[in-house]
PDB file of C-alpha atoms in Angstrom:
ATOM      1  CA  MET A   1       0.000   0.000   0.000  1.00 84.00           C
ATOM      2  CA  SER A   2       1.260   3.445  -0.861  1.00 94.00           C
ATOM      3  CA  ILE A   3       0.313   6.961  -1.842  1.00 96.00           C
ATOM      4  CA  LYS A   4       0.443   7.601  -5.574  1.00 95.00           C
ATOM      5  CA  ARG A   5      -0.657  10.351  -7.967  1.00 94.00           C
ATOM      6  CA  ASN A   6      -2.855  10.094 -11.037  1.00 93.00           C
ATOM      7  CA  GLU A   7      -2.422  11.780 -14.411  1.00 94.00           C
ATOM      8  CA  LYS A   8      -3.928  14.991 -12.970  1.00 93.00           C
ATOM      9  CA  ASP A   9      -1.365  14.883 -10.137  1.00 94.00           C
ATOM     10  CA  TYR A  10      -4.136  14.237  -7.604  1.00 95.00           C
ATOM     11  CA  PRO A  11      -2.938  11.990  -4.763  1.00 95.00           C
ATOM     12  CA  TYR A  12      -4.646   8.750  -3.826  1.00 94.00           C
ATOM     13  CA  ILE A  13      -4.006   5.754  -1.615  1.00 97.00           C
ATOM     14  CA  ASP A  14      -3.454   2.560  -3.583  1.00 96.00           C
ATOM     15  CA  LEU A  15      -4.764  -0.272  -1.405  1.00 94.00           C
ATOM     16  CA  GLY A  16      -4.044  -2.927  -3.983  1.00 90.00           C
ATOM     17  CA  GLN A  17      -6.493  -5.304  -5.664  1.00 89.00           C
ATOM     18  CA  GLY A  18      -7.894  -2.329  -7.594  1.00 91.00           C
ATOM     19  CA  TYR A  19      -9.093  -0.438  -4.500  1.00 94.00           C
ATOM     20  CA  THR A  20      -8.164   3.185  -3.860  1.00 95.00           C
ATOM     21  CA  ILE A  21      -8.930   6.043  -1.477  1.00 95.00           C
ATOM     22  CA  HIS A  22      -9.162   9.513  -3.037  1.00 95.00           C
ATOM     23  CA  VAL A  23     -10.813  12.803  -2.140  1.00 95.00           C
ATOM     24  CA  GLN A  24     -10.021  15.027  -5.106  1.00 94.00           C
ATOM     25  CA  ALA A  25     -11.467  14.800  -8.609  1.00 94.00           C
ATOM     26  CA  ASP A  26     -12.501  16.912 -11.586  1.00 94.00           C
ATOM     27  CA  GLU A  27     -16.088  17.927 -12.286  1.00 95.00           C
ATOM     28  CA  PHE A  28     -18.193  14.987 -13.419  1.00 94.00           C
ATOM     29  CA  THR A  29     -19.184  14.787 -17.087  1.00 95.00           C
ATOM     30  CA  ASP A  30     -21.085  11.499 -17.131  1.00 96.00           C
ATOM     31  CA  PRO A  31     -24.615  12.065 -18.553  1.00 97.00           C
ATOM     32  CA  GLU A  32     -26.240  10.038 -15.754  1.00 97.00           C
ATOM     33  CA  LEU A  33     -24.546  12.149 -13.102  1.00 97.00           C
ATOM     34  CA  LYS A  34     -25.495  15.324 -14.963  1.00 97.00           C
ATOM     35  CA  ALA A  35     -29.110  14.141 -15.043  1.00 97.00           C
ATOM     36  CA  LYS A  36     -29.055  13.365 -11.313  1.00 97.00           C
ATOM     37  CA  ALA A  37     -27.581  16.796 -10.579  1.00 97.00           C
ATOM     38  CA  GLU A  38     -30.369  18.450 -12.559  1.00 98.00           C
ATOM     39  CA  LYS A  39     -33.095  16.388 -10.881  1.00 97.00           C
ATOM     40  CA  GLU A  40     -31.841  16.551  -7.290  1.00 97.00           C
ATOM     41  CA  LEU A  41     -29.832  19.788  -7.174  1.00 97.00           C
ATOM     42  CA  ASN A  42     -31.570  21.924  -9.787  1.00 96.00           C
ATOM     43  CA  GLU A  43     -28.211  22.031 -11.571  1.00 97.00           C
ATOM     44  CA  THR A  44     -28.473  23.231 -15.180  1.00 97.00           C
ATOM     45  CA  PRO A  45     -26.028  25.500 -17.052  1.00 96.00           C
ATOM     46  CA  GLU A  46     -28.528  28.355 -16.852  1.00 97.00           C
ATOM     47  CA  ASN A  47     -29.168  27.911 -13.125  1.00 97.00           C
ATOM     48  CA  VAL A  48     -25.464  27.577 -12.364  1.00 97.00           C
ATOM     49  CA  GLU A  49     -24.598  30.789 -14.220  1.00 97.00           C
ATOM     50  CA  LYS A  50     -27.476  32.716 -12.650  1.00 98.00           C
ATOM     51  CA  ALA A  51     -26.748  31.495  -9.112  1.00 98.00           C
ATOM     52  CA  LEU A  52     -23.010  32.182  -9.404  1.00 98.00           C
ATOM     53  CA  THR A  53     -23.678  35.753 -10.513  1.00 97.00           C
ATOM     54  CA  GLU A  54     -26.181  36.344  -7.720  1.00 98.00           C
ATOM     55  CA  LEU A  55     -23.951  34.797  -5.059  1.00 98.00           C
ATOM     56  CA  ARG A  56     -20.945  36.825  -6.173  1.00 97.00           C
ATOM     57  CA  ASN A  57     -22.971  40.026  -5.931  1.00 97.00           C
ATOM     58  CA  LEU A  58     -24.171  39.148  -2.442  1.00 97.00           C
ATOM     59  CA  LEU A  59     -20.659  38.329  -1.275  1.00 97.00           C
ATOM     60  CA  LYS A  60     -19.152  41.468  -2.787  1.00 96.00           C
ATOM     61  CA  ALA A  61     -21.716  43.509  -0.880  1.00 95.00           C
ATOM     62  CA  GLU A  62     -20.599  41.866   2.377  1.00 94.00           C
ATOM     63  CA  LYS A  63     -17.586  44.165   2.650  1.00 92.00           C
ATOM     64  CA  ASP A  64     -16.059  42.676   5.797  1.00 94.00           C
ATOM     65  CA  LEU A  65     -16.151  39.079   4.543  1.00 95.00           C
ATOM     66  CA  PHE A  66     -13.028  37.809   2.773  1.00 95.00           C
ATOM     67  CA  VAL A  67     -13.705  34.787   0.527  1.00 95.00           C
ATOM     68  CA  PRO A  68     -12.650  33.874  -3.050  1.00 96.00           C
ATOM     69  CA  VAL A  69     -15.656  35.324  -4.880  1.00 95.00           C
ATOM     70  CA  GLU A  70     -14.202  34.522  -8.318  1.00 95.00           C
ATOM     71  CA  ASN A  71     -13.542  30.872  -7.502  1.00 96.00           C
ATOM     72  CA  ASP A  72     -16.391  28.914  -9.108  1.00 96.00           C
ATOM     73  CA  SER A  73     -15.458  25.645  -7.369  1.00 95.00           C
ATOM     74  CA  PHE A  74     -15.592  27.276  -3.952  1.00 96.00           C
ATOM     75  CA  LEU A  75     -18.987  28.844  -4.633  1.00 97.00           C
ATOM     76  CA  VAL A  76     -20.500  25.735  -6.245  1.00 97.00           C
ATOM     77  CA  THR A  77     -19.589  23.708  -3.162  1.00 97.00           C
ATOM     78  CA  PHE A  78     -22.086  25.886  -1.252  1.00 97.00           C
ATOM     79  CA  LEU A  79     -24.642  26.206  -4.040  1.00 98.00           C
ATOM     80  CA  ARG A  80     -25.108  22.470  -4.555  1.00 97.00           C
ATOM     81  CA  PRO A  81     -26.511  21.574  -1.120  1.00 96.00           C
ATOM     82  CA  CYS A  82     -28.672  24.721  -1.316  1.00 96.00           C
ATOM     83  CA  LEU A  83     -30.102  23.559  -4.672  1.00 97.00           C
ATOM     84  CA  TYR A  84     -28.705  26.670  -6.374  1.00 97.00           C
ATOM     85  CA  ASP A  85     -30.640  29.041  -4.178  1.00 97.00           C
ATOM     86  CA  SER A  86     -28.077  31.852  -4.007  1.00 97.00           C
ATOM     87  CA  ALA A  87     -29.654  33.489  -0.945  1.00 97.00           C
ATOM     88  CA  LYS A  88     -29.455  30.248   1.051  1.00 97.00           C
ATOM     89  CA  ALA A  89     -25.871  29.644  -0.082  1.00 97.00           C
ATOM     90  CA  PHE A  90     -24.967  33.189   0.974  1.00 97.00           C
ATOM     91  CA  GLN A  91     -26.516  32.620   4.398  1.00 96.00           C
ATOM     92  CA  MET A  92     -24.549  29.377   4.786  1.00 96.00           C
ATOM     93  CA  ILE A  93     -21.264  31.075   3.901  1.00 96.00           C
ATOM     94  CA  GLN A  94     -22.044  33.851   6.381  1.00 96.00           C
ATOM     95  CA  TYR A  95     -22.785  31.279   9.078  1.00 95.00           C
ATOM     96  CA  VAL A  96     -19.602  29.312   8.343  1.00 95.00           C
ATOM     97  CA  TYR A  97     -17.370  32.286   9.030  1.00 95.00           C
ATOM     98  CA  ARG A  98     -19.423  33.653  11.902  1.00 94.00           C
ATOM     99  CA  LEU A  99     -19.159  30.247  13.539  1.00 93.00           C
ATOM    100  CA  LYS A 100     -15.391  30.286  13.032  1.00 92.00           C
ATOM    101  CA  ALA A 101     -15.183  33.673  14.716  1.00 91.00           C
ATOM    102  CA  LYS A 102     -17.608  32.770  17.525  1.00 90.00           C
ATOM    103  CA  SER A 103     -16.086  29.336  18.224  1.00 89.00           C
ATOM    104  CA  SER A 104     -12.458  30.052  17.402  1.00 91.00           C
ATOM    105  CA  GLU A 105     -11.148  27.488  19.923  1.00 92.00           C
ATOM    106  CA  TYR A 106     -12.435  24.748  17.609  1.00 91.00           C
ATOM    107  CA  TYR A 107     -10.438  26.111  14.670  1.00 92.00           C
ATOM    108  CA  GLU A 108      -7.404  28.159  15.667  1.00 90.00           C
ATOM    109  CA  ASN A 109      -5.162  25.310  16.898  1.00 92.00           C
ATOM    110  CA  THR A 110      -6.492  22.742  14.423  1.00 94.00           C
ATOM    111  CA  PRO A 111      -6.458  24.463  11.022  1.00 93.00           C
ATOM    112  CA  ASN A 112      -5.230  21.601   8.840  1.00 96.00           C
ATOM    113  CA  PRO A 113      -4.700  17.817   8.743  1.00 97.00           C
ATOM    114  CA  SER A 114      -1.204  18.057  10.231  1.00 97.00           C
ATOM    115  CA  SER A 115      -2.630  19.689  13.348  1.00 96.00           C
ATOM    116  CA  VAL A 116      -4.766  16.606  14.058  1.00 96.00           C
ATOM    117  CA  ARG A 117      -2.442  14.031  12.532  1.00 95.00           C
ATOM    118  CA  HIS A 118      -2.409  12.012  15.764  1.00 96.00           C
ATOM    119  CA  VAL A 119      -6.193  11.427  15.523  1.00 96.00           C
ATOM    120  CA  PHE A 120      -5.676   9.558  12.249  1.00 96.00           C
ATOM    121  CA  ASP A 121      -2.687   7.697  13.711  1.00 95.00           C
ATOM    122  CA  GLU A 122      -5.014   6.476  16.470  1.00 95.00           C
ATOM    123  CA  GLU A 123      -7.140   4.900  13.695  1.00 94.00           C
ATOM    124  CA  MET A 124     -10.374   6.609  14.702  1.00 95.00           C
ATOM    125  CA  ILE A 125     -11.456   7.809  11.242  1.00 95.00           C
ATOM    126  CA  TRP A 126     -11.609   5.900   7.966  1.00 93.00           C
ATOM    127  CA  PHE A 127     -12.668   6.567   4.402  1.00 95.00           C
ATOM    128  CA  MET A 128     -14.103   3.494   2.703  1.00 95.00           C
ATOM    129  CA  PRO A 129     -12.831   2.676  -0.808  1.00 95.00           C
ATOM    130  CA  GLU A 130     -16.287   1.934  -2.229  1.00 95.00           C
ATOM    131  CA  ARG A 131     -19.294   4.237  -2.529  1.00 96.00           C
ATOM    132  CA  ASP A 132     -22.728   3.030  -1.488  1.00 96.00           C
ATOM    133  CA  ALA A 133     -25.168   1.913  -4.180  1.00 95.00           C
ATOM    134  CA  ASP A 134     -26.642   5.428  -4.305  1.00 95.00           C
ATOM    135  CA  GLY A 135     -23.191   6.951  -4.810  1.00 96.00           C
ATOM    136  CA  ALA A 136     -22.763   8.279  -1.267  1.00 97.00           C
ATOM    137  CA  ALA A 137     -19.244   8.354   0.129  1.00 97.00           C
ATOM    138  CA  LEU A 138     -18.746   6.364   3.342  1.00 97.00           C
ATOM    139  CA  CYS A 139     -16.827   7.491   6.409  1.00 96.00           C
ATOM    140  CA  VAL A 140     -16.364   5.460   9.592  1.00 96.00           C
ATOM    141  CA  VAL A 141     -15.662   7.149  12.933  1.00 95.00           C
ATOM    142  CA  GLU A 142     -14.697   4.908  15.862  1.00 93.00           C
ATOM    143  CA  VAL A 143     -15.411   6.800  19.072  1.00 89.00           C
ATOM    144  CA  GLY A 144     -15.364   3.915  21.534  1.00 87.00           C
ATOM    145  CA  LYS A 145     -12.417   1.746  22.513  1.00 90.00           C
ATOM    146  CA  LYS A 146     -10.053   3.502  20.095  1.00 92.00           C
ATOM    147  CA  TRP A 147     -10.598   6.911  21.663  1.00 91.00           C
ATOM    148  CA  ASN A 148      -7.871   7.537  24.241  1.00 92.00           C
ATOM    149  CA  THR A 149      -8.958  10.837  25.768  1.00 91.00           C
ATOM    150  CA  SER A 150      -5.457  11.458  27.150  1.00 91.00           C
ATOM    151  CA  LYS A 151      -4.175  11.549  23.567  1.00 94.00           C
ATOM    152  CA  VAL A 152      -7.139  12.971  21.637  1.00 94.00           C
ATOM    153  CA  SER A 153      -9.285  15.757  23.071  1.00 93.00           C
ATOM    154  CA  ILE A 154     -12.887  16.283  22.038  1.00 93.00           C
ATOM    155  CA  ILE A 155     -11.855  19.481  20.217  1.00 94.00           C
ATOM    156  CA  GLU A 156      -9.223  17.568  18.239  1.00 95.00           C
ATOM    157  CA  LEU A 157     -11.714  14.822  17.404  1.00 95.00           C
ATOM    158  CA  ILE A 158     -14.290  17.368  16.215  1.00 94.00           C
ATOM    159  CA  ALA A 159     -11.613  19.048  14.083  1.00 95.00           C
ATOM    160  CA  ALA A 160     -10.500  15.745  12.550  1.00 96.00           C
ATOM    161  CA  ILE A 161     -14.074  14.864  11.595  1.00 95.00           C
ATOM    162  CA  ARG A 162     -14.627  18.357  10.135  1.00 94.00           C
ATOM    163  CA  ILE A 163     -11.392  18.204   8.152  1.00 96.00           C
ATOM    164  CA  SER A 164     -12.189  14.712   6.853  1.00 96.00           C
ATOM    165  CA  VAL A 165     -15.615  15.775   5.587  1.00 95.00           C
ATOM    166  CA  GLU A 166     -14.293  18.998   4.049  1.00 95.00           C
ATOM    167  CA  CYS A 167     -11.562  16.979   2.321  1.00 96.00           C
ATOM    168  CA  ALA A 168     -14.183  14.601   0.922  1.00 96.00           C
ATOM    169  CA  LEU A 169     -16.007  17.580  -0.580  1.00 96.00           C
ATOM    170  CA  LEU A 170     -13.080  18.154  -2.937  1.00 96.00           C
ATOM    171  CA  ASP A 171     -14.747  15.462  -5.056  1.00 97.00           C
ATOM    172  CA  PRO A 172     -17.731  16.872  -7.015  1.00 96.00           C
ATOM    173  CA  GLU A 173     -19.334  13.415  -7.033  1.00 97.00           C
ATOM    174  CA  THR A 174     -19.385  13.482  -3.236  1.00 97.00           C
ATOM    175  CA  GLN A 175     -20.994  16.931  -3.404  1.00 97.00           C
ATOM    176  CA  LEU A 176     -23.647  15.360  -5.629  1.00 97.00           C
ATOM    177  CA  HIS A 177     -24.250  12.032  -3.891  1.00 97.00           C
ATOM    178  CA  GLY A 178     -23.566  13.076  -0.315  1.00 96.00           C
ATOM    179  CA  ILE A 179     -21.935  11.315   2.617  1.00 97.00           C
ATOM    180  CA  LYS A 180     -23.012   8.561   5.017  1.00 97.00           C
ATOM    181  CA  VAL A 181     -21.250   8.292   8.368  1.00 96.00           C
ATOM    182  CA  ILE A 182     -20.963   5.194  10.543  1.00 96.00           C
ATOM    183  CA  PHE A 183     -20.318   5.940  14.215  1.00 94.00           C
ATOM    184  CA  ASP A 184     -18.914   2.875  15.955  1.00 95.00           C
ATOM    185  CA  THR A 185     -19.325   3.373  19.718  1.00 92.00           C
ATOM    186  CA  GLU A 186     -18.088  -0.040  20.854  1.00 92.00           C
ATOM    187  CA  GLY A 187     -16.370   0.280  24.216  1.00 88.00           C
ATOM    188  CA  LEU A 188     -17.589   3.812  24.915  1.00 85.00           C
ATOM    189  CA  SER A 189     -16.579   4.761  28.466  1.00 84.00           C
ATOM    190  CA  MET A 190     -17.605   7.270  31.093  1.00 83.00           C
ATOM    191  CA  SER A 191     -14.375   9.225  30.552  1.00 81.00           C
ATOM    192  CA  GLN A 192     -15.414   9.711  26.931  1.00 82.00           C
ATOM    193  CA  ILE A 193     -18.981  10.606  27.900  1.00 81.00           C
ATOM    194  CA  ALA A 194     -17.560  13.277  30.203  1.00 81.00           C
ATOM    195  CA  GLN A 195     -15.794  14.907  27.236  1.00 80.00           C
ATOM    196  CA  ASN A 196     -19.086  15.591  25.466  1.00 76.00           C
ATOM    197  CA  THR A 197     -20.477  18.651  27.214  1.00 78.00           C
ATOM    198  CA  PRO A 198     -23.499  20.596  25.905  1.00 78.00           C
ATOM    199  CA  LYS A 199     -21.091  23.254  24.611  1.00 85.00           C
ATOM    200  CA  HIS A 200     -19.354  20.706  22.393  1.00 86.00           C
ATOM    201  CA  ALA A 201     -22.703  19.262  21.330  1.00 82.00           C
ATOM    202  CA  CYS A 202     -23.888  22.703  20.231  1.00 84.00           C
ATOM    203  CA  MET A 203     -20.704  23.289  18.254  1.00 88.00           C
ATOM    204  CA  ILE A 204     -20.909  19.956  16.432  1.00 88.00           C
ATOM    205  CA  LEU A 205     -24.564  20.400  15.600  1.00 88.00           C
ATOM    206  CA  ASP A 206     -24.141  24.014  14.495  1.00 89.00           C
ATOM    207  CA  TRP A 207     -21.477  22.846  12.070  1.00 92.00           C
ATOM    208  CA  VAL A 208     -23.450  19.836  10.786  1.00 91.00           C
ATOM    209  CA  GLN A 209     -26.797  21.602  10.465  1.00 90.00           C
ATOM    210  CA  LYS A 210     -25.792  25.078   9.343  1.00 90.00           C
ATOM    211  CA  ALA A 211     -22.130  25.411   8.438  1.00 91.00           C
ATOM    212  CA  CYS A 212     -21.045  22.430   6.358  1.00 90.00           C
ATOM    213  CA  PRO A 213     -21.957  22.375   2.664  1.00 93.00           C
ATOM    214  CA  PHE A 214     -22.511  18.653   2.381  1.00 92.00           C
ATOM    215  CA  ARG A 215     -25.481  16.434   1.697  1.00 94.00           C
ATOM    216  CA  LEU A 216     -25.631  14.277   4.808  1.00 94.00           C
ATOM    217  CA  GLN A 217     -27.414  11.126   3.713  1.00 95.00           C
ATOM    218  CA  GLY A 218     -27.363   9.322   7.030  1.00 95.00           C
ATOM    219  CA  VAL A 219     -25.668   8.847  10.395  1.00 94.00           C
ATOM    220  CA  HIS A 220     -25.558   5.183  11.382  1.00 96.00           C
ATOM    221  CA  VAL A 221     -24.719   4.345  14.982  1.00 94.00           C
ATOM    222  CA  VAL A 222     -23.454   0.814  15.579  1.00 95.00           C
ATOM    223  CA  ASN A 223     -22.385  -1.097  18.716  1.00 94.00           C
ATOM    224  CA  ASN A 224     -24.303   1.415  20.802  1.00 90.00           C
ATOM    225  CA  SER A 225     -24.932   0.737  24.483  1.00 82.00           C
ATOM    226  CA  MET A 226     -26.745   2.342  27.392  1.00 80.00           C
ATOM    227  CA  LEU A 227     -23.780   4.670  27.825  1.00 79.00           C
ATOM    228  CA  PHE A 228     -24.252   5.931  24.306  1.00 82.00           C
ATOM    229  CA  ASN A 229     -27.890   6.660  25.121  1.00 79.00           C
ATOM    230  CA  ILE A 230     -26.600   8.991  27.852  1.00 76.00           C
ATOM    231  CA  LEU A 231     -24.361  10.728  25.323  1.00 74.00           C
ATOM    232  CA  PHE A 232     -27.160  11.020  22.797  1.00 82.00           C
ATOM    233  CA  ALA A 233     -29.390  12.562  25.450  1.00 77.00           C
ATOM    234  CA  ILE A 234     -26.907  15.462  25.649  1.00 74.00           C
ATOM    235  CA  PHE A 235     -27.186  16.051  21.912  1.00 77.00           C
ATOM    236  CA  LYS A 236     -30.888  15.398  21.382  1.00 81.00           C
ATOM    237  CA  PRO A 237     -32.305  18.776  22.519  1.00 79.00           C
ATOM    238  CA  PHE A 238     -30.158  20.533  19.927  1.00 79.00           C
ATOM    239  CA  ILE A 239     -30.904  18.217  16.992  1.00 88.00           C
ATOM    240  CA  SER A 240     -33.284  19.449  14.318  1.00 89.00           C
ATOM    241  CA  LYS A 241     -36.177  17.283  13.165  1.00 89.00           C
ATOM    242  CA  GLU A 242     -34.533  16.998   9.731  1.00 90.00           C
ATOM    243  CA  LEU A 243     -31.299  15.651  11.226  1.00 91.00           C
ATOM    244  CA  ARG A 244     -33.090  13.309  13.665  1.00 89.00           C
ATOM    245  CA  GLU A 245     -34.751  11.654  10.687  1.00 92.00           C
ATOM    246  CA  LYS A 246     -31.297  10.849   9.280  1.00 94.00           C
ATOM    247  CA  ILE A 247     -29.952   9.178  12.427  1.00 92.00           C
ATOM    248  CA  PHE A 248     -30.305   5.395  12.629  1.00 93.00           C
ATOM    249  CA  PHE A 249     -29.418   3.133  15.565  1.00 93.00           C
ATOM    250  CA  HIS A 250     -28.391  -0.400  14.671  1.00 95.00           C
ATOM    251  CA  ASN A 251     -26.356  -1.681  17.647  1.00 93.00           C
ATOM    252  CA  LYS A 252     -25.176  -5.080  16.316  1.00 94.00           C
ATOM    253  CA  ASP A 253     -28.099  -5.656  13.950  1.00 95.00           C
ATOM    254  CA  TRP A 254     -26.189  -5.893  10.679  1.00 96.00           C
ATOM    255  CA  LYS A 255     -29.355  -6.755   8.759  1.00 96.00           C
ATOM    256  CA  SER A 256     -30.712  -3.371   9.856  1.00 96.00           C
ATOM    257  CA  LEU A 257     -27.522  -1.639   8.694  1.00 96.00           C
ATOM    258  CA  ALA A 258     -27.671  -3.524   5.376  1.00 96.00           C
ATOM    259  CA  LYS A 259     -31.068  -1.946   4.668  1.00 95.00           C
ATOM    260  CA  GLN A 260     -29.369   1.473   4.699  1.00 95.00           C
ATOM    261  CA  ILE A 261     -25.886   0.717   3.326  1.00 97.00           C
ATOM    262  CA  SER A 262     -25.024  -1.976   0.817  1.00 97.00           C
ATOM    263  CA  PRO A 263     -23.080  -4.839   2.480  1.00 96.00           C
ATOM    264  CA  SER A 264     -20.732  -4.882  -0.528  1.00 95.00           C
ATOM    265  CA  CYS A 265     -19.340  -1.544   0.748  1.00 95.00           C
ATOM    266  CA  LEU A 266     -18.937  -2.635   4.372  1.00 95.00           C
ATOM    267  CA  ARG A 267     -16.214  -4.499   6.224  1.00 94.00           C
ATOM    268  CA  PRO A 268     -17.104  -7.982   7.537  1.00 94.00           C
ATOM    269  CA  LYS A 269     -17.103  -6.640  11.123  1.00 94.00           C
ATOM    270  CA  TYR A 270     -20.187  -4.621  10.129  1.00 95.00           C
ATOM    271  CA  GLY A 271     -21.848  -7.525   8.401  1.00 95.00           C
ATOM    272  CA  GLY A 272     -20.451  -6.642   4.987  1.00 95.00           C
ATOM    273  CA  SER A 273     -18.523  -8.463   2.296  1.00 95.00           C
ATOM    274  CA  LEU A 274     -16.044  -5.806   1.157  1.00 94.00           C
ATOM    275  CA  PRO A 275     -12.826  -7.647   0.221  1.00 92.00           C
ATOM    276  CA  ALA A 276     -10.653  -4.515   0.036  1.00 92.00           C
ATOM    277  CA  PRO A 277      -7.489  -4.686   2.151  1.00 91.00           C
ATOM    278  CA  GLU A 278      -7.575  -2.757   5.412  1.00 91.00           C
ATOM    279  CA  TYR A 279      -5.068   0.065   5.801  1.00 92.00           C
ATOM    280  CA  GLU A 280      -3.296   1.774   8.677  1.00 90.00           C
ATOM    281  CA  GLY A 281      -4.441   5.086  10.081  1.00 91.00           C
ATOM    282  CA  ARG A 282      -0.879   6.298   9.637  1.00 93.00           C
ATOM    283  CA  LEU A 283      -1.308   6.012   5.869  1.00 95.00           C
ATOM    284  CA  LEU A 284      -4.500   8.085   5.934  1.00 96.00           C
ATOM    285  CA  GLY A 285      -2.677  10.698   8.020  1.00 95.00           C
ATOM    286  CA  ASP A 286       0.146  10.836   5.459  1.00 96.00           C
ATOM    287  CA  PHE A 287      -2.404  11.220   2.689  1.00 96.00           C
ATOM    288  CA  LEU A 288      -4.476  13.965   4.288  1.00 97.00           C
ATOM    289  CA  GLN A 289      -1.380  15.973   5.191  1.00 96.00           C
ATOM    290  CA  LEU A 290      -0.888  16.498   1.468  1.00 97.00           C
ATOM    291  CA  TYR A 291      -3.883  18.865   1.713  1.00 97.00           C
ATOM    292  CA  ASP A 292      -2.401  21.119   4.389  1.00 97.00           C
ATOM    293  CA  LYS A 293      -1.968  24.017   1.968  1.00 96.00           C
ATOM    294  CA  HIS A 294      -5.589  23.725   0.855  1.00 95.00           C
ATOM    295  CA  PHE A 295      -6.753  24.031   4.464  1.00 95.00           C
ATOM    296  CA  ASP A 296      -4.296  26.813   5.236  1.00 95.00           C
ATOM    297  CA  THR A 297      -5.864  28.758   2.375  1.00 95.00           C
ATOM    298  CA  LEU A 298      -9.365  28.041   3.686  1.00 93.00           C
ATOM    299  CA  ASP A 299      -8.240  29.197   7.127  1.00 93.00           C
ATOM    300  CA  SER A 300      -7.272  32.591   5.683  1.00 93.00           C
ATOM    301  CA  TYR A 301     -10.892  33.275   4.687  1.00 94.00           C
ATOM    302  CA  GLY A 302     -13.405  34.854   6.988  1.00 93.00           C
ATOM    303  CA  TYR A 303     -14.663  38.099   8.397  1.00 92.00           C
ATOM    304  CA  VAL A 304     -11.900  40.658   8.074  1.00 85.00           C
ATOM    305  CA  ASP A 305     -10.845  40.998  11.715  1.00 71.00           C
ATOM    306  CA  ALA A 306     -10.725  37.236  12.362  1.00 51.00           C
ATOM    307  CA  ALA A 307      -9.109  36.457   8.993  1.00 47.00           C
ATOM    308  CA  SER A 308      -6.474  39.169   9.522  1.00 50.00           C
ATOM    309  CA  GLN A 309      -5.589  37.745  12.918  1.00 48.00           C
ATOM    310  CA  ARG A 310      -5.121  34.256  11.428  1.00 47.00           C
ATOM    311  CA  ARG A 311      -2.999  35.534   8.544  1.00 46.00           C
ATOM    312  CA  SER A 312      -0.757  37.470  10.937  1.00 39.00           C
ATOM    313  CA  LYS A 313       0.124  34.393  12.984  1.00 41.00           C
TER     314      LYS A 313
END
């Protein structure tokens, strides 16, 4: 297993046996994907051009907000989950950078993959090499027995999850199909429960529900116990009805999980049949560090005072 680069110089992890992990790709051109984008995202050439123009005008009028208004890829990342409603995309961008300013402790010391490299080394987060049948990308987060709270703080874990999702959004197909997340809580302890205060719950949910331009297709909790129910009780008051409808609890019922995610995309430990070789968290850390500059650039955006402070560091 190793990190390689394709003809576009995009990095990927070669797992062998034809399986790869990648997060970056060019815009899709396949007619079926174009048709899905039109049906589900309202994405047509006319709508794209109109929405880009409107969003640029809104952003240019927001004088104290520094973002790359001429970067189509940046703007489309926000327009897609908002179905090309420029006003909604503008509101999301505003919220993203207001959240960064309001909750700076969740960003300032964890701006890029290198800053949370140890989380990946602890093998808590995985990208799966196969998409689900509906095209959704799959991410596994192990927050039970693999979470050593003396090594990984809740803020670092939140940052690693945020960075992983934002990396995945470098692939336009993932912007189109969305993401499904498996939370494996096997071995969850009281010391981990104690990390999850209401303040952290609010931050996570603010980001998921208002400040991340992704199509969340489902959150699947497996190996959950009574302790997890305590943790979920902290989060529940802050969870919107829309998000609650996307959260599924499976415990060890792999037949239940298989109704939501194709077993061909899942490891045998989750009742699946995926034959792809497993890889070390260290390799994923090496891979994601290649995107440090991308995240450093993202970190320079924001409302002028906060962005200026970050650029001066």
